[in-house]
Amino acid sequence: MIKVAVAGCAGRMGSTVVDVVNAADDMELVCGIDPYGATQELGYTVFANIDDALDQAAFDVLVDFTQPSVVEGTLRRALPAGVDCVVGTTGLSTEKLQELAALAPDGTCLFFAPNFTTGAVLMMEFAKAAAPYFPEAEVIEMHHCNKKDAPSGTATRTAQIINEARGRVSAAPGKETEIEGADGARGALIEGVPVHSVRSMGFVASQEVIFGSMGQTLTIRHDSWDRGSYMPGVLLGIRNVGERSGLIVGLENFMD
């Protein structure tokens, strides 16, 4: 039985994780960690912070869906304590993730996924395959208006994958045409790839990757309309993280 704690348990994603962990035959929800949830009657033990949880409960895996301003402090306490961490909170750089993973003893894993949906992982894999054949690529990501970071972790990772796959930095044509006072009209350049972020009611999470070459374009799109679409990937991470050590980035590492 895998003993699980959920940080951000009172939030939209966190509460969905709580439900699927409770429904899993091979998992036990030990506690939640959330300063807001600690003041509510959620039907299970909720601690206000990671220190209280580590002092008063024992769990194998910590799942974190909180905020960019919170996740680093949580990992700085959980990883040195030997707790495997499954993180869906975006906003931490690769360098920061490496720094945090180095705090953990051997046999402890920090698993970070910019996206837990299998469709989004396949979208990035398809983009990786297409990147060497097209001179230009752009990413447009669309999320709900309450998302805490822009661009999304998925968009950032997609841009990194495209850059790695094509082995060169694109000129990203048109950046020089931005008119005065409209810097960023061509998007934020990430690894040479323009990334555009849309924030609006009506979206959950959508992304398009547009490739262009002479006389043709290729568009790869993924849409997530419900947070339940993330849960199979979260469960996959919880079930596999105990067998790994160090920093693992990307759900594709567990999809073989």
PDB file of C-alpha atoms in Angstrom, residues 67-69 71 88-94 96-97 112 147 149 151-153:
ATOM      1  CA  GLN A  67       1.525  27.398  -6.341  1.00  0.00           C
ATOM      2  CA  PRO A  68       4.936  28.440  -7.714  1.00  0.00           C
ATOM      3  CA  SER A  69       5.534  30.530  -4.577  1.00  0.00           C
ATOM      4  CA  VAL A  71       6.233  24.415  -3.942  1.00  0.00           C
ATOM      5  CA  GLY A  88       2.585  19.110 -11.035  1.00  0.00           C
ATOM      6  CA  THR A  89       3.115  22.690  -9.884  1.00  0.00           C
ATOM      7  CA  THR A  90       4.937  24.589 -12.622  1.00  0.00           C
ATOM      8  CA  GLY A  91       7.155  27.656 -12.356  1.00  0.00           C
ATOM      9  CA  LEU A  92      10.418  26.048 -11.195  1.00  0.00           C
ATOM     10  CA  SER A  93      13.375  26.160 -13.590  1.00  0.00           C
ATOM     11  CA  THR A  94      15.342  23.062 -14.537  1.00  0.00           C
ATOM     12  CA  LYS A  96      16.047  24.828  -9.442  1.00  0.00           C
ATOM     13  CA  LEU A  97      14.654  21.303  -9.812  1.00  0.00           C
ATOM     14  CA  PHE A 112       8.181  16.663 -12.112  1.00  0.00           C
ATOM     15  CA  LYS A 147      -3.636  30.058 -13.898  1.00  0.00           C
ATOM     16  CA  ASP A 149       2.073  31.242 -14.429  1.00  0.00           C
ATOM     17  CA  PRO A 151       3.760  30.651 -20.166  1.00  0.00           C
ATOM     18  CA  SER A 152       2.655  27.253 -18.955  1.00  0.00           C
ATOM     19  CA  GLY A 153       5.118  24.565 -17.993  1.00  0.00           C
TER      20      GLY A 153
END
